[in-house]
Coordinates of C-alpha atoms in Angstrom, one line a residue:
M1 CA 159.0 -54.0 -79.9
D2 CA 155.3 -53.1 -78.9
L3 CA 155.7 -51.3 -75.7
G4 CA 152.8 -51.2 -73.3
S5 CA 151.2 -54.3 -75.0
N6 CA 149.5 -55.0 -71.2
F7 CA 148.2 -51.2 -70.8
A8 CA 144.8 -52.1 -72.5
A9 CA 144.6 -55.5 -70.1
K10 CA 145.1 -53.2 -67.0
L11 CA 142.3 -50.6 -68.1
E12 CA 139.8 -53.7 -68.7
P13 CA 138.6 -53.8 -64.7
F14 CA 137.7 -50.0 -64.9
L15 CA 135.8 -50.4 -68.3
L16 CA 133.7 -53.4 -66.6
M17 CA 132.7 -51.0 -63.7
A18 CA 132.1 -48.0 -65.7
K19 CA 129.4 -49.5 -67.6
S20 CA 127.1 -49.2 -64.8
L21 CA 128.3 -46.1 -63.0
K22 CA 127.1 -42.5 -63.6
G23 CA 127.6 -38.9 -61.9
A24 CA 129.9 -38.8 -58.8
A25 CA 130.5 -42.7 -59.2
A26 CA 131.7 -42.2 -62.6
A27 CA 133.8 -39.3 -61.6
K28 CA 135.5 -41.4 -58.7
L29 CA 136.1 -44.1 -61.2
I30 CA 138.2 -41.7 -63.3
A31 CA 140.1 -40.5 -60.5
D32 CA 141.1 -44.0 -59.8
A33 CA 141.7 -44.9 -63.2
T34 CA 144.3 -42.2 -63.7
S35 CA 145.8 -42.9 -60.4
A36 CA 146.3 -46.7 -61.1
P37 CA 149.8 -48.1 -61.7
G38 CA 150.4 -49.2 -65.2
V39 CA 147.0 -47.8 -66.6
F40 CA 148.3 -45.5 -69.7
V41 CA 145.5 -45.6 -72.1
F42 CA 141.9 -44.3 -71.6
A43 CA 140.4 -44.0 -75.1
E44 CA 138.0 -46.8 -74.5
L45 CA 136.9 -45.6 -71.0
L46 CA 136.6 -41.9 -72.7
E47 CA 134.1 -43.3 -75.5
L48 CA 131.7 -44.8 -73.0
S49 CA 128.2 -43.1 -73.3
N50 CA 127.9 -42.6 -69.5
I51 CA 131.4 -41.2 -69.2
Q52 CA 130.6 -38.7 -71.9
E53 CA 127.6 -37.6 -70.2
L54 CA 130.0 -36.0 -67.7
K55 CA 131.3 -33.6 -70.1
N56 CA 127.8 -31.7 -70.1
S57 CA 127.7 -31.7 -66.1
E58 CA 128.5 -28.7 -64.1
T59 CA 129.6 -30.8 -61.3
H60 CA 131.6 -33.5 -63.1
A61 CA 132.8 -31.4 -66.3
K62 CA 136.4 -31.2 -64.7
S63 CA 136.5 -35.0 -64.4
F64 CA 135.8 -35.5 -67.8
A65 CA 138.5 -32.9 -69.0
L66 CA 140.9 -34.9 -66.4
L67 CA 140.4 -37.8 -68.4
E68 CA 140.9 -36.0 -71.7
L69 CA 144.1 -34.7 -70.0
F70 CA 145.5 -38.1 -69.5
A71 CA 144.3 -39.7 -72.7
Y72 CA 146.0 -37.3 -75.1
R73 CA 147.3 -34.0 -73.5
A74 CA 150.5 -33.2 -71.7
Y75 CA 151.4 -31.7 -68.4
E76 CA 151.9 -28.3 -69.9
D77 CA 148.3 -28.2 -70.9
Y78 CA 147.4 -28.8 -67.0
M79 CA 150.1 -26.1 -65.8
Q80 CA 148.6 -23.4 -68.3
N81 CA 144.7 -24.1 -67.1
K82 CA 144.9 -25.8 -63.7
D83 CA 141.4 -24.3 -63.0
A84 CA 139.8 -26.6 -65.7
F85 CA 141.0 -29.6 -63.9
P86 CA 140.5 -31.3 -60.3
P87 CA 143.8 -31.0 -58.3
L88 CA 146.2 -33.8 -59.2
N89 CA 147.8 -36.2 -56.6
A90 CA 151.3 -37.5 -56.6
A91 CA 150.6 -40.6 -58.6
Q92 CA 148.6 -38.5 -61.2
T93 CA 151.4 -35.8 -61.4
T94 CA 154.1 -38.6 -62.1
K95 CA 151.9 -40.5 -64.6
L96 CA 150.8 -37.5 -66.5
K97 CA 154.7 -36.3 -66.8
H98 CA 155.6 -40.0 -68.2
L99 CA 152.8 -39.6 -70.7
S100 CA 154.1 -36.1 -71.6
I101 CA 157.8 -37.1 -72.3
V102 CA 155.9 -39.8 -74.8
T103 CA 154.2 -36.7 -76.4
L104 CA 157.4 -34.8 -76.7
A105 CA 159.3 -37.8 -77.9
S106 CA 156.8 -38.4 -80.9
R107 CA 158.0 -34.8 -82.2
R108 CA 161.5 -35.4 -82.1
R109 CA 164.1 -38.1 -81.0
I110 CA 166.4 -36.2 -79.3
L111 CA 165.1 -34.3 -76.1
P112 CA 167.4 -31.8 -74.2
Y113 CA 167.3 -31.8 -70.6
V114 CA 166.6 -27.9 -70.5
D115 CA 163.4 -28.6 -72.8
L116 CA 162.3 -31.5 -70.6
L117 CA 163.0 -29.4 -67.4
R118 CA 160.6 -26.6 -68.5
A119 CA 157.8 -28.8 -70.1
L120 CA 157.9 -31.1 -66.9
D121 CA 158.4 -28.4 -64.6
M122 CA 161.1 -30.3 -62.9
P123 CA 163.2 -28.6 -60.3
T124 CA 166.6 -30.5 -61.0
V125 CA 168.3 -32.5 -63.4
R126 CA 168.4 -35.4 -61.0
E127 CA 164.9 -35.5 -60.5
L128 CA 164.2 -35.3 -64.3
E129 CA 166.8 -38.5 -64.9
D130 CA 164.8 -40.3 -62.0
L131 CA 161.3 -39.6 -63.8
I132 CA 162.8 -40.7 -67.2
I133 CA 164.3 -44.0 -65.6
D134 CA 161.0 -44.8 -63.9
A135 CA 159.4 -44.4 -67.2
M136 CA 161.6 -46.9 -68.8
Y137 CA 161.0 -49.2 -66.1
L138 CA 157.4 -49.0 -66.6
D139 CA 157.8 -49.8 -70.4
V140 CA 156.5 -46.3 -71.4
L141 CA 159.6 -45.5 -73.3
H142 CA 163.0 -46.9 -74.1
G143 CA 166.1 -44.7 -74.5
R144 CA 169.6 -43.6 -73.4
L145 CA 170.3 -40.7 -70.9
D146 CA 173.5 -38.7 -72.5
Q147 CA 174.6 -36.8 -69.3
K148 CA 177.6 -35.4 -71.2
Q149 CA 175.3 -33.6 -74.0
A150 CA 172.3 -33.3 -71.2
Q151 CA 169.8 -34.8 -73.2
L152 CA 167.4 -37.9 -73.9
E153 CA 168.0 -40.0 -76.9
V154 CA 164.6 -41.7 -77.4
E155 CA 164.6 -45.3 -79.2
Y156 CA 161.0 -46.1 -79.2
T157 CA 157.9 -45.1 -77.0
M158 CA 154.3 -46.3 -76.4
G159 CA 151.5 -45.1 -78.4
R160 CA 149.1 -42.7 -76.8
D161 CA 145.4 -42.1 -77.4
L162 CA 144.8 -39.9 -80.5
A163 CA 142.6 -36.6 -79.6
P164 CA 139.6 -36.0 -81.6
G165 CA 140.4 -34.9 -85.2
A166 CA 144.0 -36.3 -85.0
T167 CA 143.0 -39.6 -87.1
D168 CA 142.8 -37.2 -90.2
A169 CA 146.1 -35.6 -89.6
L170 CA 147.8 -39.1 -88.9
L171 CA 146.4 -40.5 -92.1
A172 CA 147.5 -37.5 -94.0
M173 CA 151.2 -38.3 -92.4
L174 CA 150.9 -41.9 -93.4
R175 CA 150.0 -41.1 -97.0
D176 CA 152.9 -38.6 -97.2
W177 CA 155.1 -41.4 -95.8
A178 CA 153.9 -43.8 -98.4
N179 CA 154.5 -41.7 -101.2
T180 CA 157.8 -40.6 -100.0
T181 CA 158.7 -44.4 -99.4
S182 CA 157.2 -45.2 -103.1
S183 CA 159.2 -42.5 -104.5
V184 CA 162.5 -43.8 -102.8
L185 CA 162.0 -47.2 -104.0
Q186 CA 161.5 -46.4 -107.5
T187 CA 164.5 -44.4 -107.4
L188 CA 166.4 -47.3 -106.1
D189 CA 165.0 -49.7 -108.7
A190 CA 166.0 -47.2 -111.5
K191 CA 169.5 -46.9 -110.1
L192 CA 169.7 -50.8 -109.8
A193 CA 168.6 -51.2 -113.2
A194 CA 171.2 -48.8 -114.5
V195 CA 174.1 -50.6 -112.5
A196 CA 172.8 -53.8 -114.0
S197 CA 172.8 -52.5 -117.5
Q198 CA 176.3 -51.2 -116.9
S199 CA 177.2 -54.4 -115.7
T200 CA 176.2 -56.4 -118.6
A201 CA 177.8 -53.8 -120.9
R202 CA 181.0 -54.1 -119.2
K203 CA 180.9 -57.9 -119.3
A204 CA 180.1 -57.9 -123.2
E205 CA 183.2 -55.4 -123.6
L206 CA 185.6 -57.6 -121.4
A207 CA 184.4 -60.6 -123.5
E208 CA 184.9 -58.7 -126.8
H209 CA 188.4 -57.7 -125.6
E210 CA 189.2 -61.1 -124.9
T211 CA 188.1 -62.5 -128.2
A212 CA 190.3 -59.8 -129.9
M213 CA 193.4 -60.6 -127.8
H214 CA 193.0 -64.4 -128.5
N215 CA 192.9 -63.7 -132.2
T216 CA 195.8 -61.4 -132.3
L217 CA 197.8 -64.1 -130.4
R218 CA 196.7 -66.6 -132.9
D219 CA 197.6 -64.6 -135.8
V220 CA 201.1 -64.1 -134.3
H221 CA 201.6 -67.7 -133.6
K222 CA 200.8 -68.4 -137.4
D223 CA 203.1 -66.1 -138.7
K224 CA 205.8 -67.1 -136.5
N225 CA 205.5 -70.7 -137.8
S226 CA 205.4 -69.4 -141.5
R227 CA 208.6 -67.4 -140.9
R228 CA 210.2 -70.8 -139.6
G229 CA 208.9 -72.7 -142.7
M230 CA 210.3 -70.0 -144.9
G231 CA 214.0 -70.5 -143.5
L232 CA 214.5 -73.7 -145.2
G233 CA 214.8 -72.0 -148.8
Q234 CA 215.0 -68.9 -150.6
G235 CA 213.0 -66.0 -149.1
G236 CA 211.0 -63.6 -151.3
S237 CA 213.6 -60.8 -150.8
G238 CA 216.6 -62.8 -152.6
N239 CA 218.5 -63.9 -149.5
V240 CA 219.2 -67.2 -148.6
Y241 CA 218.2 -69.0 -145.2
Y242 CA 220.0 -71.9 -143.8
N243 CA 218.8 -74.2 -141.1
D244 CA 220.6 -74.4 -137.7
A245 CA 222.6 -77.5 -139.0
M246 CA 223.9 -76.0 -141.9
D247 CA 224.8 -72.7 -140.3
V248 CA 226.9 -74.3 -137.5
D249 CA 228.3 -77.7 -138.6
E250 CA 229.5 -77.3 -141.9
P251 CA 231.7 -74.2 -141.3
I252 CA 233.4 -76.2 -138.6
M253 CA 233.9 -79.2 -140.9
N254 CA 235.4 -77.0 -143.7
M255 CA 237.9 -75.4 -141.3
S256 CA 239.2 -78.9 -140.0
N257 CA 239.8 -80.1 -143.7
M258 CA 241.8 -77.0 -144.2
R259 CA 244.0 -77.2 -141.3
E260 CA 244.9 -80.7 -142.3
G261 CA 245.7 -79.8 -145.9
Q262 CA 248.0 -77.2 -144.8
E263 CA 250.1 -79.5 -142.5
N264 CA 250.4 -82.0 -145.4
I265 CA 251.8 -79.1 -147.5
K266 CA 254.3 -78.2 -145.0
M267 CA 255.3 -82.0 -144.4
K268 CA 256.3 -82.4 -148.2
G269 CA 259.0 -79.6 -148.2
R270 CA 260.9 -80.9 -145.5
K271 CA 264.2 -83.2 -145.7
P272 CA 264.6 -86.3 -143.5
T273 CA 266.9 -85.8 -140.7
Q274 CA 270.5 -87.7 -140.8
E275 CA 269.5 -90.3 -138.3
S276 CA 266.7 -91.5 -140.3
S277 CA 269.0 -91.5 -143.5
K278 CA 272.0 -93.7 -142.2
P279 CA 271.7 -97.5 -142.6
V280 CA 271.8 -99.5 -139.6
R281 CA 274.8 -101.7 -139.6
K282 CA 274.8 -105.2 -138.0
R283 CA 277.9 -106.3 -136.2
N284 CA 279.4 -109.8 -136.3
R285 CA 280.6 -111.3 -133.1
F286 CA 283.7 -113.8 -133.2

């Protein structure tokens, strides 16, 4: 999200007026711009030639220093050397403190209350939190107040103007960031390639294992069928194998025949009973 995207537009009226102003009028314009609500960037105004002339003026040099203060410096700079700047009104003081929070947030994301109280010369935590909440409403920064840990967690902020010579330092930081990012990407690419290679090797290993297992099962099946076929005749070891019908049915039939033969032999040795040997007489009726 681009915070403060309309800040430049709010500075535009002051730029138009500043082109024709010099001396005291230009100094007055600087005081108005630094006090105006919603105006938080000043680089374009600072670069105007008639504004630059104030830097060498004994009367209005402080006004030029004031514009530099709001462009890229912080409230601590004002407190350390108040005599170098014109006195600040309430609106200017609040705006400079908002901008100072942005500067502090550019150095670290977590800002303890104790550091903010010292840097902004705030008397109480309640007033500090009100100041931060106002900055959030103005789109100067976004973050979260952690009252339990007594700190401000910054998510993102607007961008401030760059001080003279800061461009080279910023470019160096960007180059370092680009080099670090490139190194990280190369490391990730190497790791991804290694993972892909391992995955391909694993797939090949699994395919080889599956083929070997299939061949083993096929050989076992063939060997089993071969053994069944050998059961119809004499095996190579000299043993005689019979099929299922011969092993079960024939012994049963032989036992039945043997029992019938034994019963016949027993019947042959027995004598007939008397009743069966006496003739049946017929009686005549008269």
